[in-house]
mmCIF file of C-alpha atoms and ligand atoms in Angstrom:
data_model
loop_
_atom_site.group_PDB
_atom_site.id
_atom_site.type_symbol
_atom_site.label_atom_id
_atom_site.label_comp_id
_atom_site.label_asym_id
_atom_site.label_seq_id
_atom_site.Cartn_x
_atom_site.Cartn_y
_atom_site.Cartn_z
ATOM 1 C CA MET A 1 -41.571 -152.342 96.063
ATOM 2 C CA GLY A 2 -40.230 -156.510 96.725
ATOM 3 C CA ILE A 3 -43.487 -158.417 96.991
ATOM 4 C CA VAL A 4 -43.215 -160.836 100.456
ATOM 5 C CA ASN A 5 -46.005 -163.021 100.323
ATOM 6 C CA VAL A 6 -46.197 -165.384 103.805
ATOM 7 C CA THR A 7 -49.056 -168.156 102.592
ATOM 8 C CA PRO A 8 -47.817 -171.755 103.217
ATOM 9 C CA ASP A 9 -46.074 -173.556 100.124
ATOM 10 C CA SER A 10 -46.044 -176.714 99.172
ATOM 11 C CA PHE A 11 -42.675 -177.376 100.150
ATOM 12 C CA SER A 12 -42.153 -175.889 103.401
ATOM 13 C CA ASP A 13 -45.081 -177.101 105.682
ATOM 14 C CA GLY A 14 -43.604 -175.883 108.707
ATOM 15 C CA GLY A 15 -46.714 -173.711 110.739
ATOM 16 C CA LEU A 16 -46.769 -170.547 111.761
ATOM 17 C CA HIS A 17 -42.680 -170.269 112.731
ATOM 18 C CA LEU A 18 -41.773 -171.437 110.398
ATOM 19 C CA GLN A 19 -44.030 -168.973 108.055
ATOM 20 C CA ARG A 20 -42.225 -166.426 109.854
ATOM 21 C CA ASP A 21 -38.603 -166.693 110.185
ATOM 22 C CA ASN A 22 -38.862 -167.488 106.093
ATOM 23 C CA ALA A 23 -40.769 -164.243 106.095
ATOM 24 C CA LEU A 24 -38.263 -162.592 107.434
ATOM 25 C CA ALA A 25 -35.751 -163.741 106.247
ATOM 26 C CA HIS A 26 -36.523 -163.237 102.751
ATOM 27 C CA ALA A 27 -37.542 -159.514 103.726
ATOM 28 C CA GLN A 28 -34.741 -158.719 105.186
ATOM 29 C CA GLN A 29 -33.470 -160.601 101.828
ATOM 30 C CA LEU A 30 -34.802 -158.030 100.027
ATOM 31 C CA ILE A 31 -33.734 -154.386 101.958
ATOM 32 C CA ALA A 32 -30.482 -155.375 101.432
ATOM 33 C CA GLU A 33 -31.509 -156.260 97.328
ATOM 34 C CA GLY A 34 -32.133 -151.894 97.223
ATOM 35 C CA ALA A 35 -36.055 -152.538 98.157
ATOM 36 C CA ASP A 36 -37.408 -148.870 98.716
ATOM 37 C CA MET A 37 -40.311 -150.505 100.717
ATOM 38 C CA LEU A 38 -42.085 -154.168 100.888
ATOM 39 C CA ASP A 39 -44.972 -155.187 100.123
ATOM 40 C CA ILE A 40 -45.804 -157.735 103.042
ATOM 41 C CA GLY A 41 -49.350 -160.391 102.072
ATOM 42 C CA GLY A 42 -50.717 -163.215 103.482
ATOM 43 C CA GLU A 43 -53.862 -164.275 101.215
ATOM 44 C CA SER A 44 -53.512 -165.381 97.852
ATOM 45 C CA THR A 45 -55.018 -162.813 94.990
ATOM 46 C CA ARG A 46 -53.732 -165.174 92.387
ATOM 47 C CA PRO A 47 -56.607 -166.363 89.356
ATOM 48 C CA GLY A 48 -58.773 -169.171 91.005
ATOM 49 C CA ALA A 49 -57.212 -168.215 94.683
ATOM 50 C CA GLN A 50 -59.362 -169.725 97.475
ATOM 51 C CA PRO A 51 -59.805 -166.768 100.145
ATOM 52 C CA VAL A 52 -58.643 -167.190 104.171
ATOM 53 C CA SER A 53 -60.129 -165.802 107.146
ATOM 54 C CA VAL A 54 -59.404 -163.458 109.044
ATOM 55 C CA GLN A 55 -57.977 -164.528 111.993
ATOM 56 C CA GLU A 56 -56.172 -166.674 109.921
ATOM 57 C CA GLU A 57 -54.858 -163.608 107.160
ATOM 58 C CA LEU A 58 -53.949 -161.284 110.222
ATOM 59 C CA ASP A 59 -52.198 -164.918 112.017
ATOM 60 C CA ARG A 60 -50.096 -164.715 108.693
ATOM 61 C CA VAL A 61 -48.705 -161.073 108.027
ATOM 62 C CA LEU A 62 -49.067 -159.138 112.341
ATOM 63 C CA PRO A 63 -45.855 -161.255 113.134
ATOM 64 C CA VAL A 64 -43.570 -159.840 109.699
ATOM 65 C CA ILE A 65 -45.292 -156.443 110.132
ATOM 66 C CA GLU A 66 -44.244 -156.368 113.654
ATOM 67 C CA GLY A 67 -40.606 -157.948 112.918
ATOM 68 C CA LEU A 68 -40.173 -155.502 110.892
ATOM 69 C CA ARG A 69 -40.810 -152.434 112.583
ATOM 70 C CA ASP A 70 -36.693 -151.233 112.983
ATOM 71 C CA ALA A 71 -36.853 -151.822 109.116
ATOM 72 C CA PRO A 72 -35.584 -148.954 107.255
ATOM 73 C CA VAL A 73 -37.912 -149.163 103.910
ATOM 74 C CA PRO A 74 -41.965 -148.354 104.398
ATOM 75 C CA ILE A 75 -43.090 -151.686 104.677
ATOM 76 C CA SER A 76 -46.751 -151.973 102.975
ATOM 77 C CA ILE A 77 -49.342 -154.462 104.165
ATOM 78 C CA ASP A 78 -50.742 -155.914 100.737
ATOM 79 C CA THR A 79 -54.651 -157.074 102.052
ATOM 80 C CA PHE A 80 -58.285 -156.186 101.360
ATOM 81 C CA LYS A 81 -59.750 -156.641 104.542
ATOM 82 C CA PRO A 82 -60.236 -153.902 107.144
ATOM 83 C CA GLU A 83 -60.144 -155.432 109.658
ATOM 84 C CA VAL A 84 -56.148 -156.384 108.788
ATOM 85 C CA MET A 85 -55.455 -152.947 107.852
ATOM 86 C CA ARG A 86 -56.665 -151.542 111.242
ATOM 87 C CA ALA A 87 -54.376 -154.563 112.969
ATOM 88 C CA ALA A 88 -51.127 -153.691 110.078
ATOM 89 C CA ILE A 89 -51.382 -149.757 110.097
ATOM 90 C CA ALA A 90 -51.310 -150.355 114.694
ATOM 91 C CA ALA A 91 -48.390 -152.595 114.388
ATOM 92 C CA GLY A 92 -46.098 -150.673 111.797
ATOM 93 C CA ALA A 93 -47.563 -150.664 108.496
ATOM 94 C CA GLN A 94 -46.575 -147.176 106.798
ATOM 95 C CA MET A 95 -49.060 -148.238 103.129
ATOM 96 C CA VAL A 96 -51.663 -150.116 102.645
ATOM 97 C CA ASN A 97 -52.002 -151.897 98.804
ATOM 98 C CA ASP A 98 -55.883 -153.147 98.115
ATOM 99 C CA ILE A 99 -57.243 -154.020 95.709
ATOM 100 C CA ASN A 100 -60.804 -152.783 95.959
ATOM 101 C CA ALA A 101 -59.494 -149.174 95.370
ATOM 102 C CA LEU A 102 -61.253 -148.399 99.222
ATOM 103 C CA GLN A 103 -64.968 -149.008 98.020
ATOM 104 C CA ASP A 104 -66.024 -150.855 100.845
ATOM 105 C CA ALA A 105 -66.689 -148.076 102.863
ATOM 106 C CA ALA A 106 -65.090 -149.960 106.026
ATOM 107 C CA ALA A 107 -62.255 -149.824 103.912
ATOM 108 C CA MET A 108 -61.928 -146.326 103.768
ATOM 109 C CA ASN A 109 -62.630 -144.896 107.199
ATOM 110 C CA ALA A 110 -59.959 -147.745 107.797
ATOM 111 C CA ILE A 111 -57.438 -145.709 106.322
ATOM 112 C CA VAL A 112 -58.972 -142.319 107.177
ATOM 113 C CA ALA A 113 -58.230 -143.189 109.618
ATOM 114 C CA SER A 114 -54.749 -143.328 110.136
ATOM 115 C CA ASP A 115 -52.476 -140.993 108.294
ATOM 116 C CA VAL A 116 -51.120 -143.739 106.365
ATOM 117 C CA ALA A 117 -50.260 -144.121 101.899
ATOM 118 C CA VAL A 118 -52.596 -146.051 99.873
ATOM 119 C CA CYS A 119 -52.895 -147.987 97.091
ATOM 120 C CA LEU A 120 -55.681 -147.369 95.011
ATOM 121 C CA MET A 121 -55.898 -150.772 91.961
ATOM 122 C CA HIS A 122 -58.364 -151.542 89.264
ATOM 123 C CA LYS A 123 -60.423 -154.552 88.370
ATOM 124 C CA GLN A 124 -62.383 -155.858 86.920
ATOM 125 C CA GLY A 125 -64.843 -158.832 88.744
ATOM 126 C CA ASN A 126 -62.636 -160.711 91.895
ATOM 127 C CA PRO A 127 -60.285 -163.562 91.764
ATOM 128 C CA GLN A 128 -61.970 -166.543 91.701
ATOM 129 C CA SER A 129 -63.445 -165.884 88.362
ATOM 130 C CA MET A 130 -62.169 -162.499 87.268
ATOM 131 C CA GLN A 131 -60.339 -164.170 83.574
ATOM 132 C CA GLU A 132 -63.113 -165.822 82.331
ATOM 133 C CA GLN A 133 -65.002 -163.149 81.043
ATOM 134 C CA PRO A 134 -62.675 -159.983 81.045
ATOM 135 C CA HIS A 135 -64.867 -157.495 79.013
ATOM 136 C CA TYR A 136 -64.156 -153.439 77.968
ATOM 137 C CA GLN A 137 -65.156 -151.206 75.406
ATOM 138 C CA ASN A 138 -62.421 -149.159 76.529
ATOM 139 C CA VAL A 139 -59.910 -150.277 79.047
ATOM 140 C CA VAL A 140 -57.593 -147.540 79.273
ATOM 141 C CA ILE A 141 -60.032 -145.617 79.239
ATOM 142 C CA GLU A 142 -61.886 -147.028 81.783
ATOM 143 C CA VAL A 143 -59.936 -147.970 83.476
ATOM 144 C CA SER A 144 -58.699 -143.966 83.646
ATOM 145 C CA ALA A 145 -62.251 -143.956 84.777
ATOM 146 C CA PHE A 146 -62.554 -145.757 87.688
ATOM 147 C CA LEU A 147 -58.977 -144.700 89.035
ATOM 148 C CA ARG A 148 -60.352 -141.238 89.145
ATOM 149 C CA GLU A 149 -63.854 -142.341 91.107
ATOM 150 C CA ARG A 150 -61.202 -144.424 93.508
ATOM 151 C CA ILE A 151 -59.130 -140.697 93.488
ATOM 152 C CA ALA A 152 -62.205 -138.068 94.559
ATOM 153 C CA ALA A 153 -64.180 -140.375 96.175
ATOM 154 C CA ALA A 154 -60.736 -141.217 98.792
ATOM 155 C CA GLU A 155 -59.733 -137.460 98.955
ATOM 156 C CA ALA A 156 -63.347 -136.461 99.384
ATOM 157 C CA ALA A 157 -63.973 -138.758 102.420
ATOM 158 C CA GLY A 158 -60.511 -136.575 103.658
ATOM 159 C CA ILE A 159 -57.666 -138.193 102.384
ATOM 160 C CA GLN A 160 -55.018 -135.949 100.878
ATOM 161 C CA ARG A 161 -53.753 -136.338 97.629
ATOM 162 C CA LYS A 162 -50.477 -137.293 98.393
ATOM 163 C CA ARG A 163 -51.287 -139.907 100.094
ATOM 164 C CA ILE A 164 -52.956 -142.115 97.235
ATOM 165 C CA VAL A 165 -50.981 -144.164 94.292
ATOM 166 C CA ILE A 166 -52.732 -145.761 91.424
ATOM 167 C CA ASP A 167 -52.405 -148.853 89.803
ATOM 168 C CA PRO A 168 -54.250 -149.753 86.752
ATOM 169 C CA GLY A 169 -54.156 -153.492 87.671
ATOM 170 C CA PHE A 170 -52.219 -156.032 85.629
ATOM 171 C CA GLY A 171 -53.897 -159.294 85.407
ATOM 172 C CA PHE A 172 -57.077 -158.934 87.736
ATOM 173 C CA GLY A 173 -59.344 -159.201 85.113
ATOM 174 C CA LYS A 174 -57.518 -158.703 81.800
ATOM 175 C CA THR A 175 -57.142 -160.051 78.647
ATOM 176 C CA LEU A 176 -53.212 -160.088 77.381
ATOM 177 C CA GLU A 177 -53.925 -157.647 74.494
ATOM 178 C CA HIS A 178 -55.742 -155.729 77.659
ATOM 179 C CA ASN A 179 -52.877 -155.871 79.558
ATOM 180 C CA LEU A 180 -50.836 -154.546 76.335
ATOM 181 C CA ALA A 181 -52.920 -151.958 75.901
ATOM 182 C CA LEU A 182 -53.058 -150.592 79.369
ATOM 183 C CA LEU A 183 -48.925 -151.168 79.844
ATOM 184 C CA ARG A 184 -48.968 -149.395 75.575
ATOM 185 C CA GLU A 185 -50.124 -146.354 77.145
ATOM 186 C CA LEU A 186 -49.287 -146.279 81.006
ATOM 187 C CA THR A 187 -48.507 -142.449 80.278
ATOM 188 C CA LYS A 188 -51.844 -141.340 80.467
ATOM 189 C CA MET A 189 -52.704 -142.942 84.448
ATOM 190 C CA THR A 190 -50.235 -140.158 84.532
ATOM 191 C CA LYS A 191 -52.153 -137.513 83.660
ATOM 192 C CA LEU A 192 -54.742 -138.830 86.904
ATOM 193 C CA GLY A 193 -51.648 -136.728 89.412
ATOM 194 C CA VAL A 194 -50.545 -139.527 91.482
ATOM 195 C CA PRO A 195 -47.932 -141.902 91.257
ATOM 196 C CA VAL A 196 -48.368 -144.965 89.422
ATOM 197 C CA LEU A 197 -48.426 -148.237 91.138
ATOM 198 C CA VAL A 198 -47.693 -151.627 88.694
ATOM 199 C CA GLY A 199 -46.796 -155.062 89.736
ATOM 200 C CA LEU A 200 -45.570 -157.065 86.218
ATOM 201 C CA SER A 201 -43.508 -158.965 88.214
ATOM 202 C CA ARG A 202 -43.723 -162.714 86.693
ATOM 203 C CA LYS A 203 -47.129 -162.711 85.515
ATOM 204 C CA SER A 204 -49.188 -164.888 83.176
ATOM 205 C CA MET A 205 -48.833 -161.645 80.517
ATOM 206 C CA LEU A 206 -45.223 -162.644 80.803
ATOM 207 C CA GLY A 207 -45.894 -166.405 80.532
ATOM 208 C CA ALA A 208 -48.065 -165.449 77.346
ATOM 209 C CA LEU A 209 -46.070 -163.130 75.799
ATOM 210 C CA THR A 210 -42.218 -165.291 76.274
ATOM 211 C CA GLY A 211 -44.207 -169.404 76.379
ATOM 212 C CA GLN A 212 -41.717 -169.191 80.391
ATOM 213 C CA ASP A 213 -42.927 -169.975 83.227
ATOM 214 C CA VAL A 214 -43.063 -168.991 85.808
ATOM 215 C CA THR A 215 -39.784 -170.187 87.123
ATOM 216 C CA GLN A 216 -38.505 -168.589 83.564
ATOM 217 C CA ARG A 217 -40.051 -165.054 83.474
ATOM 218 C CA LEU A 218 -37.060 -162.891 85.785
ATOM 219 C CA PRO A 219 -35.787 -161.323 81.910
ATOM 220 C CA ALA A 220 -40.124 -160.224 80.682
ATOM 221 C CA SER A 221 -40.050 -159.410 83.486
ATOM 222 C CA ILE A 222 -37.159 -156.635 83.762
ATOM 223 C CA ALA A 223 -38.402 -155.872 80.303
ATOM 224 C CA ALA A 224 -41.894 -155.200 81.581
ATOM 225 C CA ALA A 225 -40.573 -152.861 84.629
ATOM 226 C CA LEU A 226 -37.663 -150.561 82.692
ATOM 227 C CA THR A 227 -41.445 -150.028 79.786
ATOM 228 C CA ALA A 228 -43.340 -149.136 83.119
ATOM 229 C CA MET A 229 -40.472 -146.772 83.787
ATOM 230 C CA GLN A 230 -40.084 -145.155 80.782
ATOM 231 C CA ARG A 231 -44.209 -144.724 80.437
ATOM 232 C CA GLY A 232 -44.011 -142.344 83.997
ATOM 233 C CA ALA A 233 -44.025 -145.404 86.646
ATOM 234 C CA ALA A 234 -43.717 -144.018 90.087
ATOM 235 C CA ILE A 235 -43.284 -148.231 92.127
ATOM 236 C CA VAL A 236 -42.420 -151.712 90.212
ATOM 237 C CA ARG A 237 -43.772 -154.131 92.973
ATOM 238 C CA VAL A 238 -41.448 -157.119 92.132
ATOM 239 C CA HIS A 239 -40.517 -160.150 93.551
ATOM 240 C CA ASP A 240 -36.796 -160.023 92.028
ATOM 241 C CA VAL A 241 -35.520 -157.120 93.463
ATOM 242 C CA ARG A 242 -31.533 -157.305 93.347
ATOM 243 C CA ALA A 243 -31.871 -157.756 90.069
ATOM 244 C CA THR A 244 -34.627 -155.072 88.975
ATOM 245 C CA VAL A 245 -32.226 -152.848 90.524
ATOM 246 C CA ASP A 246 -29.819 -152.402 88.593
ATOM 247 C CA ALA A 247 -31.604 -152.578 85.099
ATOM 248 C CA LEU A 248 -33.534 -149.406 86.812
ATOM 249 C CA LYS A 249 -29.891 -148.037 87.855
ATOM 250 C CA VAL A 250 -28.633 -148.544 83.688
ATOM 251 C CA TRP A 251 -32.390 -147.196 83.273
ATOM 252 C CA ASN A 252 -31.661 -143.808 85.663
ATOM 253 C CA ALA A 253 -28.261 -143.284 84.871
ATOM 254 C CA VAL A 254 -28.731 -142.047 80.706
ATOM 255 C CA ASN A 255 -32.883 -141.507 81.736
ATOM 256 C CA GLY A 256 -33.481 -140.210 85.128
ATOM 257 C CA GLU A 257 -32.174 -139.112 88.716
ATOM 258 C CA SER A 258 -28.013 -140.093 89.186
ATOM 259 C CA SER A 259 -29.319 -142.705 91.694
HETATM 260 C C1 8Y7 B 1 -51.329 -156.967 92.266
HETATM 261 C C2 8Y7 B 1 -50.774 -156.388 93.292
HETATM 262 C C3 8Y7 B 1 -51.165 -158.550 92.905
HETATM 263 C C4 8Y7 B 1 -50.400 -156.030 91.129
HETATM 264 C C5 8Y7 B 1 -51.068 -154.772 92.931
HETATM 265 C C6 8Y7 B 1 -49.227 -161.456 91.889
HETATM 266 C C7 8Y7 B 1 -51.403 -157.876 95.892
HETATM 267 C C8 8Y7 B 1 -50.488 -161.279 92.013
HETATM 268 N N1 8Y7 B 1 -51.033 -157.685 91.870
HETATM 269 N N2 8Y7 B 1 -51.014 -154.845 93.927
HETATM 270 N N3 8Y7 B 1 -51.340 -157.733 93.722
HETATM 271 N N4 8Y7 B 1 -50.488 -154.247 92.549
HETATM 272 N N5 8Y7 B 1 -50.896 -152.973 93.701
HETATM 273 O O1 8Y7 B 1 -48.968 -161.494 91.011
HETATM 274 O O2 8Y7 B 1 -50.353 -156.270 90.581
HETATM 275 O O3 8Y7 B 1 -48.266 -161.092 92.282
HETATM 276 S S1 8Y7 B 1 -51.107 -160.472 92.927
#
């Protein structure tokens, strides 16, 4: 899963049109590099990030999703806002990546009313404050229990199991030790019976382990993606598609499928 952020950056403030063109070009590049799906996001959920309004998020992501209608890979919308979910699905998105795991009833209803897939992610706290004081008795048991409960809630609401993927939510209210325990024991998440998605690409835990700045975390991100695959991850959410695809080709040639 290739990451396409549709957020203004400090280098090019050329307005919505340029933002859309840049995002579409980036999306096409990731497809050419071998991405099997794309995750389009219009609001940063990094620790400490500022919220954006529904209208602003729609203005950012809808033109990009519409521009990818004929793309050869499925499009995921990274949002926790029900209004954005519904509009993105209407525009052709085939998956919703919800960092709130459909705990908002309106978000649950938006997915129930559709036929799209959904990623249910664990987090502790909210993006503004979640890294202040993460706390668990046993992070692996607690995250697994949460995801099991969210799968059950989604199924009870009418979302078939085949539409669900889960994610332990690396970096979302977790210390380095919590993240490492979750990655070490990722196989336990696969026992919940739905595909496991992981996002480790360029994350601060990799900075903590290597001392590298965010621009220099490609080798660490590859190692993390391979480690996750080895422990049963079905989908890896990454910025660096070409490098990750190459690494997975080598891994797959030895361990897995032929492609
Ligand atoms: C994740 C994510 C982010 C993740 C899923 C970043 C939106 C932070 N991380 N979604 N989103 N899993 N499912 O560094 O780990 O990409 S944002």
